[in-house]
PDB file of C-alpha atoms and ligand atoms in Angstrom:
ATOM      1  CA  MET A   1     -46.943 106.760 253.407  1.00  0.00           C
ATOM      2  CA  PRO A   2     -48.732 103.448 253.947  1.00  0.00           C
ATOM      3  CA  LEU A   3     -50.969 101.869 251.343  1.00  0.00           C
ATOM      4  CA  SER A   4     -53.968 103.815 252.609  1.00  0.00           C
ATOM      5  CA  ASP A   5     -52.277 107.038 251.380  1.00  0.00           C
ATOM      6  CA  TYR A   6     -52.016 105.744 247.824  1.00  0.00           C
ATOM      7  CA  LYS A   7     -54.973 106.082 245.471  1.00  0.00           C
ATOM      8  CA  THR A   8     -54.134 104.648 242.066  1.00  0.00           C
ATOM      9  CA  ALA A   9     -52.020 101.691 240.947  1.00  0.00           C
ATOM     10  CA  LEU A  10     -50.842 100.491 237.564  1.00  0.00           C
ATOM     11  CA  VAL A  11     -50.161  96.751 237.310  1.00  0.00           C
ATOM     12  CA  THR A  12     -48.386  95.457 234.193  1.00  0.00           C
ATOM     13  CA  GLY A  13     -48.702  91.796 233.229  1.00  0.00           C
ATOM     14  CA  ALA A  14     -52.063  91.753 234.998  1.00  0.00           C
ATOM     15  CA  SER A  15     -53.798  89.146 232.833  1.00  0.00           C
ATOM     16  CA  SER A  16     -52.510  86.171 234.841  1.00  0.00           C
ATOM     17  CA  GLY A  17     -50.337  84.915 237.695  1.00  0.00           C
ATOM     18  CA  ILE A  18     -48.643  87.393 240.005  1.00  0.00           C
ATOM     19  CA  GLY A  19     -50.049  90.470 238.245  1.00  0.00           C
ATOM     20  CA  ALA A  20     -53.667  89.291 238.529  1.00  0.00           C
ATOM     21  CA  ALA A  21     -53.134  88.442 242.223  1.00  0.00           C
ATOM     22  CA  CYS A  22     -51.752  91.959 242.811  1.00  0.00           C
ATOM     23  CA  VAL A  23     -54.816  93.516 241.150  1.00  0.00           C
ATOM     24  CA  THR A  24     -57.097  91.504 243.436  1.00  0.00           C
ATOM     25  CA  ALA A  25     -55.106  92.359 246.581  1.00  0.00           C
ATOM     26  CA  LEU A  26     -54.971  96.078 245.777  1.00  0.00           C
ATOM     27  CA  ARG A  27     -58.667  96.261 244.882  1.00  0.00           C
ATOM     28  CA  GLU A  28     -59.421  94.598 248.247  1.00  0.00           C
ATOM     29  CA  ARG A  29     -57.560  97.525 249.865  1.00  0.00           C
ATOM     30  CA  GLY A  30     -59.691 100.050 247.961  1.00  0.00           C
ATOM     31  CA  ILE A  31     -57.038 101.127 245.443  1.00  0.00           C
ATOM     32  CA  ASP A  32     -58.156 102.254 241.973  1.00  0.00           C
ATOM     33  CA  VAL A  33     -56.223  99.808 239.770  1.00  0.00           C
ATOM     34  CA  VAL A  34     -55.400 100.008 236.069  1.00  0.00           C
ATOM     35  CA  ALA A  35     -54.618  96.459 234.917  1.00  0.00           C
ATOM     36  CA  THR A  36     -52.616  96.163 231.726  1.00  0.00           C
ATOM     37  CA  ALA A  37     -51.553  93.274 229.446  1.00  0.00           C
ATOM     38  CA  ARG A  38     -52.132  92.097 225.860  1.00  0.00           C
ATOM     39  CA  ARG A  39     -55.022  89.619 226.283  1.00  0.00           C
ATOM     40  CA  PRO A  40     -58.292  91.624 226.402  1.00  0.00           C
ATOM     41  CA  GLU A  41     -60.543  88.707 227.403  1.00  0.00           C
ATOM     42  CA  ARG A  42     -58.426  88.013 230.496  1.00  0.00           C
ATOM     43  CA  LEU A  43     -58.460  91.687 231.444  1.00  0.00           C
ATOM     44  CA  ALA A  44     -62.241  91.868 230.976  1.00  0.00           C
ATOM     45  CA  ALA A  45     -62.723  88.869 233.293  1.00  0.00           C
ATOM     46  CA  LEU A  46     -60.462  90.458 235.910  1.00  0.00           C
ATOM     47  CA  ALA A  47     -62.380  93.730 235.649  1.00  0.00           C
ATOM     48  CA  ALA A  48     -65.683  91.909 236.154  1.00  0.00           C
ATOM     49  CA  GLU A  49     -64.261  90.136 239.192  1.00  0.00           C
ATOM     50  CA  THR A  50     -62.409  93.005 240.888  1.00  0.00           C
ATOM     51  CA  GLY A  51     -63.735  96.280 239.466  1.00  0.00           C
ATOM     52  CA  CYS A  52     -60.315  97.278 238.114  1.00  0.00           C
ATOM     53  CA  ARG A  53     -59.875  99.436 235.017  1.00  0.00           C
ATOM     54  CA  THR A  54     -58.160  97.810 232.024  1.00  0.00           C
ATOM     55  CA  LEU A  55     -55.649  98.861 229.413  1.00  0.00           C
ATOM     56  CA  GLN A  56     -54.678  96.605 226.512  1.00  0.00           C
ATOM     57  CA  LEU A  57     -51.004  97.189 225.775  1.00  0.00           C
ATOM     58  CA  ASP A  58     -48.004  95.328 224.404  1.00  0.00           C
ATOM     59  CA  VAL A  59     -45.206  96.789 226.519  1.00  0.00           C
ATOM     60  CA  ARG A  60     -42.769  96.306 223.616  1.00  0.00           C
ATOM     61  CA  ASP A  61     -44.616  99.147 221.822  1.00  0.00           C
ATOM     62  CA  THR A  62     -42.597 101.911 223.475  1.00  0.00           C
ATOM     63  CA  ASP A  63     -44.515 104.834 221.943  1.00  0.00           C
ATOM     64  CA  ALA A  64     -47.856 103.388 223.096  1.00  0.00           C
ATOM     65  CA  LEU A  65     -46.378 102.667 226.532  1.00  0.00           C
ATOM     66  CA  TYR A  66     -45.353 106.317 227.047  1.00  0.00           C
ATOM     67  CA  ARG A  67     -48.610 107.614 225.542  1.00  0.00           C
ATOM     68  CA  GLU A  68     -50.798 105.467 227.807  1.00  0.00           C
ATOM     69  CA  LEU A  69     -48.787 105.402 231.044  1.00  0.00           C
ATOM     70  CA  SER A  70     -47.583 109.003 231.371  1.00  0.00           C
ATOM     71  CA  GLY A  71     -51.056 110.452 231.934  1.00  0.00           C
ATOM     72  CA  LEU A  72     -52.307 107.883 234.455  1.00  0.00           C
ATOM     73  CA  GLU A  73     -51.071 109.634 237.620  1.00  0.00           C
ATOM     74  CA  ALA A  74     -50.378 106.280 239.261  1.00  0.00           C
ATOM     75  CA  ASP A  75     -49.134 106.352 242.880  1.00  0.00           C
ATOM     76  CA  ILE A  76     -48.050 102.703 242.580  1.00  0.00           C
ATOM     77  CA  LEU A  77     -46.396 100.890 239.678  1.00  0.00           C
ATOM     78  CA  ILE A  78     -46.297  97.100 239.921  1.00  0.00           C
ATOM     79  CA  ASN A  79     -43.736  96.522 237.174  1.00  0.00           C
ATOM     80  CA  ASN A  80     -44.491  92.859 236.639  1.00  0.00           C
ATOM     81  CA  ALA A  81     -44.880  92.005 232.918  1.00  0.00           C
ATOM     82  CA  GLY A  82     -42.216  89.480 232.039  1.00  0.00           C
ATOM     83  CA  LEU A  83     -41.440  86.092 230.618  1.00  0.00           C
ATOM     84  CA  GLY A  84     -38.876  83.327 230.401  1.00  0.00           C
ATOM     85  CA  ARG A  85     -38.006  81.412 227.250  1.00  0.00           C
ATOM     86  CA  GLY A  86     -35.454  78.782 226.356  1.00  0.00           C
ATOM     87  CA  PHE A  87     -35.158  77.159 229.780  1.00  0.00           C
ATOM     88  CA  ALA A  88     -34.071  73.997 227.901  1.00  0.00           C
ATOM     89  CA  GLY A  89     -30.657  75.635 227.482  1.00  0.00           C
ATOM     90  CA  PHE A  90     -28.960  78.709 226.038  1.00  0.00           C
ATOM     91  CA  LEU A  91     -27.603  76.854 223.012  1.00  0.00           C
ATOM     92  CA  LYS A  92     -31.125  75.761 222.101  1.00  0.00           C
ATOM     93  CA  SER A  93     -32.589  79.279 222.466  1.00  0.00           C
ATOM     94  CA  SER A  94     -33.658  81.140 219.366  1.00  0.00           C
ATOM     95  CA  LYS A  95     -32.722  84.725 218.471  1.00  0.00           C
ATOM     96  CA  ASP A  96     -36.380  85.680 219.072  1.00  0.00           C
ATOM     97  CA  ASP A  97     -36.365  84.084 222.559  1.00  0.00           C
ATOM     98  CA  ILE A  98     -33.372  86.207 223.539  1.00  0.00           C
ATOM     99  CA  GLU A  99     -34.761  89.422 222.077  1.00  0.00           C
ATOM    100  CA  GLU A 100     -38.226  89.029 223.602  1.00  0.00           C
ATOM    101  CA  MET A 101     -36.854  88.447 227.117  1.00  0.00           C
ATOM    102  CA  ILE A 102     -34.600  91.491 226.917  1.00  0.00           C
ATOM    103  CA  ASP A 103     -37.312  93.671 225.318  1.00  0.00           C
ATOM    104  CA  VAL A 104     -39.995  92.833 227.898  1.00  0.00           C
ATOM    105  CA  ASN A 105     -38.035  92.099 231.094  1.00  0.00           C
ATOM    106  CA  VAL A 106     -35.507  94.922 230.776  1.00  0.00           C
ATOM    107  CA  THR A 107     -36.273  97.563 228.141  1.00  0.00           C
ATOM    108  CA  ALA A 108     -40.031  97.794 228.714  1.00  0.00           C
ATOM    109  CA  ALA A 109     -39.649  97.556 232.499  1.00  0.00           C
ATOM    110  CA  ILE A 110     -37.259 100.526 232.507  1.00  0.00           C
ATOM    111  CA  HIS A 111     -39.506 102.540 230.187  1.00  0.00           C
ATOM    112  CA  ALA A 112     -42.499 101.811 232.454  1.00  0.00           C
ATOM    113  CA  VAL A 113     -40.619 103.321 235.390  1.00  0.00           C
ATOM    114  CA  HIS A 114     -39.513 106.301 233.296  1.00  0.00           C
ATOM    115  CA  ALA A 115     -43.066 106.934 232.089  1.00  0.00           C
ATOM    116  CA  THR A 116     -44.600 106.873 235.580  1.00  0.00           C
ATOM    117  CA  ALA A 117     -41.925 108.029 238.053  1.00  0.00           C
ATOM    118  CA  GLN A 118     -41.712 111.575 236.718  1.00  0.00           C
ATOM    119  CA  GLY A 119     -45.343 112.206 237.683  1.00  0.00           C
ATOM    120  CA  MET A 120     -44.814 110.490 241.049  1.00  0.00           C
ATOM    121  CA  ALA A 121     -41.848 112.740 241.805  1.00  0.00           C
ATOM    122  CA  ALA A 122     -43.796 115.859 240.770  1.00  0.00           C
ATOM    123  CA  ARG A 123     -46.607 114.848 243.159  1.00  0.00           C
ATOM    124  CA  LYS A 124     -44.025 113.819 245.812  1.00  0.00           C
ATOM    125  CA  ARG A 125     -45.826 110.492 246.257  1.00  0.00           C
ATOM    126  CA  GLY A 126     -45.119 107.139 244.658  1.00  0.00           C
ATOM    127  CA  HIS A 127     -43.995 103.557 244.994  1.00  0.00           C
ATOM    128  CA  ILE A 128     -42.352 101.472 242.314  1.00  0.00           C
ATOM    129  CA  VAL A 129     -42.386  97.697 242.770  1.00  0.00           C
ATOM    130  CA  ASN A 130     -40.210  95.776 240.318  1.00  0.00           C
ATOM    131  CA  ILE A 131     -40.664  92.024 240.022  1.00  0.00           C
ATOM    132  CA  GLY A 132     -37.192  90.547 239.813  1.00  0.00           C
ATOM    133  CA  SER A 133     -36.297  86.925 240.494  1.00  0.00           C
ATOM    134  CA  ILE A 134     -33.848  84.847 242.468  1.00  0.00           C
ATOM    135  CA  ALA A 135     -32.406  84.191 238.975  1.00  0.00           C
ATOM    136  CA  GLY A 136     -31.269  87.828 239.033  1.00  0.00           C
ATOM    137  CA  LEU A 137     -29.411  87.305 242.319  1.00  0.00           C
ATOM    138  CA  TYR A 138     -27.923  83.811 242.003  1.00  0.00           C
ATOM    139  CA  PRO A 139     -26.672  81.682 239.108  1.00  0.00           C
ATOM    140  CA  ILE A 140     -29.357  79.024 238.715  1.00  0.00           C
ATOM    141  CA  GLY A 141     -28.771  78.081 235.095  1.00  0.00           C
ATOM    142  CA  PHE A 142     -30.974  80.319 232.937  1.00  0.00           C
ATOM    143  CA  PRO A 143     -28.387  82.683 231.418  1.00  0.00           C
ATOM    144  CA  VAL A 144     -30.490  85.170 229.442  1.00  0.00           C
ATOM    145  CA  TYR A 145     -33.457  85.217 231.803  1.00  0.00           C
ATOM    146  CA  GLY A 146     -31.049  85.582 234.735  1.00  0.00           C
ATOM    147  CA  ALA A 147     -29.238  88.398 232.947  1.00  0.00           C
ATOM    148  CA  THR A 148     -32.517  90.290 232.418  1.00  0.00           C
ATOM    149  CA  LYS A 149     -33.476  89.963 236.069  1.00  0.00           C
ATOM    150  CA  GLY A 150     -29.930  90.811 237.167  1.00  0.00           C
ATOM    151  CA  ALA A 151     -30.132  93.977 235.081  1.00  0.00           C
ATOM    152  CA  ILE A 152     -33.420  94.934 236.709  1.00  0.00           C
ATOM    153  CA  HIS A 153     -31.932  94.227 240.142  1.00  0.00           C
ATOM    154  CA  LEU A 154     -29.092  96.698 239.647  1.00  0.00           C
ATOM    155  CA  PHE A 155     -31.436  99.163 237.966  1.00  0.00           C
ATOM    156  CA  ALA A 156     -33.543  99.126 241.151  1.00  0.00           C
ATOM    157  CA  GLN A 157     -30.510  99.509 243.420  1.00  0.00           C
ATOM    158  CA  HIS A 158     -29.172 102.487 241.454  1.00  0.00           C
ATOM    159  CA  LEU A 159     -32.616 104.014 241.117  1.00  0.00           C
ATOM    160  CA  ARG A 160     -33.071 104.116 244.871  1.00  0.00           C
ATOM    161  CA  ILE A 161     -30.102 106.470 245.050  1.00  0.00           C
ATOM    162  CA  ASP A 162     -31.364 108.499 242.116  1.00  0.00           C
ATOM    163  CA  LEU A 163     -34.858 108.893 243.607  1.00  0.00           C
ATOM    164  CA  LYS A 164     -33.655 110.065 247.018  1.00  0.00           C
ATOM    165  CA  GLY A 165     -35.586 113.159 248.069  1.00  0.00           C
ATOM    166  CA  THR A 166     -38.360 112.742 245.497  1.00  0.00           C
ATOM    167  CA  GLY A 167     -40.883 111.010 247.762  1.00  0.00           C
ATOM    168  CA  VAL A 168     -40.835 107.926 245.522  1.00  0.00           C
ATOM    169  CA  ARG A 169     -40.106 104.573 247.174  1.00  0.00           C
ATOM    170  CA  MET A 170     -38.590 101.618 245.353  1.00  0.00           C
ATOM    171  CA  THR A 171     -39.077  97.922 246.185  1.00  0.00           C
ATOM    172  CA  GLU A 172     -37.835  94.846 244.376  1.00  0.00           C
ATOM    173  CA  ILE A 173     -39.480  91.452 244.895  1.00  0.00           C
ATOM    174  CA  CYS A 174     -37.325  88.423 244.022  1.00  0.00           C
ATOM    175  CA  PRO A 175     -39.370  85.203 243.997  1.00  0.00           C
ATOM    176  CA  GLY A 176     -38.306  81.621 243.524  1.00  0.00           C
ATOM    177  CA  ARG A 177     -40.672  79.263 241.752  1.00  0.00           C
ATOM    178  CA  VAL A 178     -44.293  80.435 241.653  1.00  0.00           C
ATOM    179  CA  ALA A 179     -47.070  78.285 240.189  1.00  0.00           C
ATOM    180  CA  THR A 180     -48.201  80.403 237.220  1.00  0.00           C
ATOM    181  CA  GLU A 181     -48.487  80.220 233.437  1.00  0.00           C
ATOM    182  CA  PHE A 182     -44.892  81.486 233.296  1.00  0.00           C
ATOM    183  CA  PHE A 183     -43.633  77.929 232.867  1.00  0.00           C
ATOM    184  CA  ASP A 184     -45.942  77.225 229.870  1.00  0.00           C
ATOM    185  CA  THR A 185     -43.695  79.601 227.941  1.00  0.00           C
ATOM    186  CA  ALA A 186     -40.400  78.893 229.705  1.00  0.00           C
ATOM    187  CA  ILE A 187     -40.673  75.089 229.436  1.00  0.00           C
ATOM    188  CA  PRO A 188     -43.041  74.218 226.548  1.00  0.00           C
ATOM    189  CA  ASP A 189     -42.445  70.439 226.956  1.00  0.00           C
ATOM    190  CA  ALA A 190     -45.294  69.380 229.283  1.00  0.00           C
ATOM    191  CA  GLU A 191     -43.427  66.418 230.777  1.00  0.00           C
ATOM    192  CA  LYS A 192     -40.316  68.455 231.597  1.00  0.00           C
ATOM    193  CA  ARG A 193     -42.481  71.263 232.960  1.00  0.00           C
ATOM    194  CA  THR A 194     -44.331  68.888 235.283  1.00  0.00           C
ATOM    195  CA  ALA A 195     -41.029  67.430 236.502  1.00  0.00           C
ATOM    196  CA  PHE A 196     -39.631  70.933 237.113  1.00  0.00           C
ATOM    197  CA  MET A 197     -42.599  71.863 239.293  1.00  0.00           C
ATOM    198  CA  SER A 198     -42.898  68.517 241.136  1.00  0.00           C
ATOM    199  CA  GLY A 199     -41.675  67.304 244.535  1.00  0.00           C
ATOM    200  CA  PHE A 200     -42.181  70.573 246.399  1.00  0.00           C
ATOM    201  CA  SER A 201     -44.889  73.109 247.175  1.00  0.00           C
ATOM    202  CA  PRO A 202     -44.374  76.117 244.905  1.00  0.00           C
ATOM    203  CA  LEU A 203     -45.206  79.661 245.911  1.00  0.00           C
ATOM    204  CA  ARG A 204     -48.648  80.912 244.911  1.00  0.00           C
ATOM    205  CA  PRO A 205     -49.242  84.254 243.183  1.00  0.00           C
ATOM    206  CA  GLU A 206     -51.116  85.367 246.321  1.00  0.00           C
ATOM    207  CA  ASP A 207     -47.911  84.869 248.379  1.00  0.00           C
ATOM    208  CA  ILE A 208     -46.133  87.403 246.166  1.00  0.00           C
ATOM    209  CA  ALA A 209     -49.050  89.839 246.295  1.00  0.00           C
ATOM    210  CA  ALA A 210     -49.026  89.634 250.118  1.00  0.00           C
ATOM    211  CA  ALA A 211     -45.309  90.514 250.196  1.00  0.00           C
ATOM    212  CA  ILE A 212     -45.987  93.480 247.917  1.00  0.00           C
ATOM    213  CA  VAL A 213     -48.839  94.710 250.110  1.00  0.00           C
ATOM    214  CA  TYR A 214     -46.466  94.475 253.119  1.00  0.00           C
ATOM    215  CA  ALA A 215     -43.953  96.728 251.357  1.00  0.00           C
ATOM    216  CA  LEU A 216     -46.622  99.189 250.226  1.00  0.00           C
ATOM    217  CA  ASP A 217     -48.118  99.299 253.709  1.00  0.00           C
ATOM    218  CA  ALA A 218     -44.871 100.192 255.482  1.00  0.00           C
ATOM    219  CA  PRO A 219     -44.819 103.592 257.186  1.00  0.00           C
ATOM    220  CA  TRP A 220     -43.378 106.441 255.157  1.00  0.00           C
ATOM    221  CA  HIS A 221     -39.926 106.378 256.762  1.00  0.00           C
ATOM    222  CA  VAL A 222     -39.481 102.699 255.782  1.00  0.00           C
ATOM    223  CA  ASN A 223     -38.431 101.697 252.257  1.00  0.00           C
ATOM    224  CA  VAL A 224     -38.593  97.929 251.874  1.00  0.00           C
ATOM    225  CA  SER A 225     -35.755  97.596 249.389  1.00  0.00           C
ATOM    226  CA  THR A 226     -35.637  93.904 248.457  1.00  0.00           C
ATOM    227  CA  ILE A 227     -37.745  90.907 249.385  1.00  0.00           C
ATOM    228  CA  GLU A 228     -36.488  87.460 248.427  1.00  0.00           C
ATOM    229  CA  LEU A 229     -38.978  84.643 248.892  1.00  0.00           C
ATOM    230  CA  THR A 230     -38.768  81.027 247.807  1.00  0.00           C
ATOM    231  CA  PRO A 231     -40.723  77.854 248.400  1.00  0.00           C
ATOM    232  CA  THR A 232     -39.619  76.257 251.676  1.00  0.00           C
ATOM    233  CA  GLU A 233     -38.127  73.323 249.766  1.00  0.00           C
ATOM    234  CA  GLN A 234     -36.242  75.485 247.234  1.00  0.00           C
ATOM    235  CA  ALA A 235     -32.803  76.806 248.150  1.00  0.00           C
ATOM    236  CA  PRO A 236     -31.738  80.038 246.394  1.00  0.00           C
ATOM    237  CA  GLY A 237     -29.289  78.120 244.201  1.00  0.00           C
ATOM    238  CA  GLY A 238     -32.292  76.445 242.613  1.00  0.00           C
ATOM    239  CA  ALA A 239     -32.066  73.025 244.253  1.00  0.00           C
ATOM    240  CA  VAL A 240     -35.378  71.512 245.225  1.00  0.00           C
ATOM    241  CA  ARG A 241     -35.700  69.044 248.100  1.00  0.00           C
ATOM    242  CA  GLN A 242     -38.491  66.630 248.823  1.00  0.00           C
ATOM    243  CA  PRO A 243     -40.818  68.032 251.469  1.00  0.00           C
ATOM    244  CA  VAL A 244     -40.113  66.878 255.018  1.00  0.00           C
ATOM    245  CA  GLU A 245     -42.723  64.525 256.533  1.00  0.00           C
ATOM    246  CA  ARG A 246     -44.774  66.415 259.128  1.00  0.00           C
TER     247      ARG A 246
HETATM  248  P1  NDP B 301     -47.483  84.787 233.856  1.00  0.00           P
HETATM  249  O1  NDP B 301     -47.054  84.163 232.577  1.00  0.00           O
HETATM  250  O2  NDP B 301     -48.672  84.256 234.564  1.00  0.00           O
HETATM  251  O3  NDP B 301     -47.691  86.355 233.669  1.00  0.00           O
HETATM  252  C1  NDP B 301     -46.900  87.142 232.805  1.00  0.00           C
HETATM  253  C2  NDP B 301     -47.656  88.408 232.476  1.00  0.00           C
HETATM  254  O4  NDP B 301     -46.829  89.239 231.644  1.00  0.00           O
HETATM  255  C3  NDP B 301     -48.945  88.132 231.724  1.00  0.00           C
HETATM  256  O5  NDP B 301     -49.971  88.914 232.277  1.00  0.00           O
HETATM  257  C4  NDP B 301     -48.628  88.582 230.300  1.00  0.00           C
HETATM  258  O6  NDP B 301     -49.813  89.112 229.725  1.00  0.00           O
HETATM  259  C5  NDP B 301     -47.604  89.694 230.561  1.00  0.00           C
HETATM  260  N1  NDP B 301     -46.786  89.959 229.382  1.00  0.00           N
HETATM  261  C6  NDP B 301     -45.845  89.159 228.823  1.00  0.00           C
HETATM  262  N2  NDP B 301     -45.360  89.738 227.706  1.00  0.00           N
HETATM  263  C7  NDP B 301     -46.000  90.934 227.573  1.00  0.00           C
HETATM  264  C8  NDP B 301     -45.945  91.977 226.619  1.00  0.00           C
HETATM  265  N3  NDP B 301     -45.136  91.922 225.546  1.00  0.00           N
HETATM  266  N4  NDP B 301     -46.733  93.072 226.802  1.00  0.00           N
HETATM  267  C9  NDP B 301     -47.566  93.144 227.874  1.00  0.00           C
HETATM  268  N5  NDP B 301     -47.664  92.176 228.799  1.00  0.00           N
HETATM  269  C10 NDP B 301     -46.888  91.078 228.647  1.00  0.00           C
HETATM  270  O7  NDP B 301     -46.192  84.703 234.794  1.00  0.00           O
HETATM  271  P2  NDP B 301     -45.883  85.235 236.280  1.00  0.00           P
HETATM  272  O8  NDP B 301     -47.071  85.826 236.910  1.00  0.00           O
HETATM  273  O9  NDP B 301     -45.168  84.150 236.964  1.00  0.00           O
HETATM  274  O10 NDP B 301     -44.803  86.355 235.938  1.00  0.00           O
HETATM  275  C11 NDP B 301     -44.879  87.682 236.417  1.00  0.00           C
HETATM  276  C12 NDP B 301     -43.476  88.186 236.700  1.00  0.00           C
HETATM  277  O11 NDP B 301     -42.892  87.406 237.731  1.00  0.00           O
HETATM  278  C13 NDP B 301     -42.524  88.103 235.508  1.00  0.00           C
HETATM  279  O12 NDP B 301     -41.763  89.288 235.453  1.00  0.00           O
HETATM  280  C14 NDP B 301     -41.642  86.912 235.857  1.00  0.00           C
HETATM  281  O13 NDP B 301     -40.369  87.010 235.253  1.00  0.00           O
HETATM  282  C15 NDP B 301     -41.578  87.037 237.363  1.00  0.00           C
HETATM  283  N6  NDP B 301     -41.189  85.833 238.093  1.00  0.00           N
HETATM  284  C16 NDP B 301     -41.917  84.680 237.990  1.00  0.00           C
HETATM  285  C17 NDP B 301     -41.535  83.548 238.690  1.00  0.00           C
HETATM  286  C18 NDP B 301     -42.272  82.256 238.611  1.00  0.00           C
HETATM  287  O14 NDP B 301     -41.746  81.238 239.119  1.00  0.00           O
HETATM  288  N7  NDP B 301     -43.472  82.202 238.038  1.00  0.00           N
HETATM  289  C19 NDP B 301     -40.343  83.564 239.557  1.00  0.00           C
HETATM  290  C20 NDP B 301     -39.655  84.826 239.597  1.00  0.00           C
HETATM  291  C21 NDP B 301     -40.077  85.912 238.896  1.00  0.00           C
HETATM  292  P3  NDP B 301     -50.298  88.920 228.206  1.00  0.00           P
HETATM  293  O15 NDP B 301     -49.744  87.615 227.713  1.00  0.00           O
HETATM  294  O16 NDP B 301     -51.794  88.957 228.299  1.00  0.00           O
HETATM  295  O17 NDP B 301     -49.743  90.117 227.519  1.00  0.00           O
END
């Protein structure tokens, strides 16, 4: 079931970064895309640019999430909404930082799958793409964020077993550092943020979208389970090296 067999996609966290790049890439392949996030002006701009449909939703509102997502009949779920907070250190994190990461990155992501996969299984056609992180696979020093992405990683691995025979495929994408607004929230101090993203060429949101399109485009007998991609100068443990002279 390559991408051409899918008709409708739901992209969460579509108002910026990786989500917005996925909307653009899927619209370019002729998919009817519902783009969801909280910021309506961003969604309106994306709709004007790509012709996607929009849905304003805070994924922490679980009742609204089920109400809005269950009826969409999406063939593809790009389960992307997420955030990092408190990258300055666990001991400096607030109670709200911890709760928001768990609510959005874990609880809402699982509910989004639950709300959409039942319809996919009934139609015997579907593809769930979870956006994890290398922080969910390796200890790189962000304990709560890493724990949320680690939880989603094992959720995806178990779910693949659970979904066997339903016609629903499951892919997890685990990126290293991508140049997006993610770090405005994760590292509010501008100087520290600039230092964190300096000395190497970060991934671009379009790189992640291309990996997702590859997984969606695979023939039906192929389930691309996990894709890990990092900047060339970033090792999975988080270390960044200066680019090599070429
Ligand atoms: P952005 O900050 O650009 O995008 C995050 C998206 O999530 C926004 O569209 C935001 O929309 C949405 N979002 C956040 N909270 C909520 C909420 N409560 N309800 C609905 N939508 C919400 O960051 P990225 O594109 O980088 O992040 C996308 C995913 O990629 C995340 O899951 C992140 O953890 C993951 N990731 C990012 C990496 C990076 O280096 N950037 C590396 C590895 C993984 P709005 O604010 O409008 O609601």
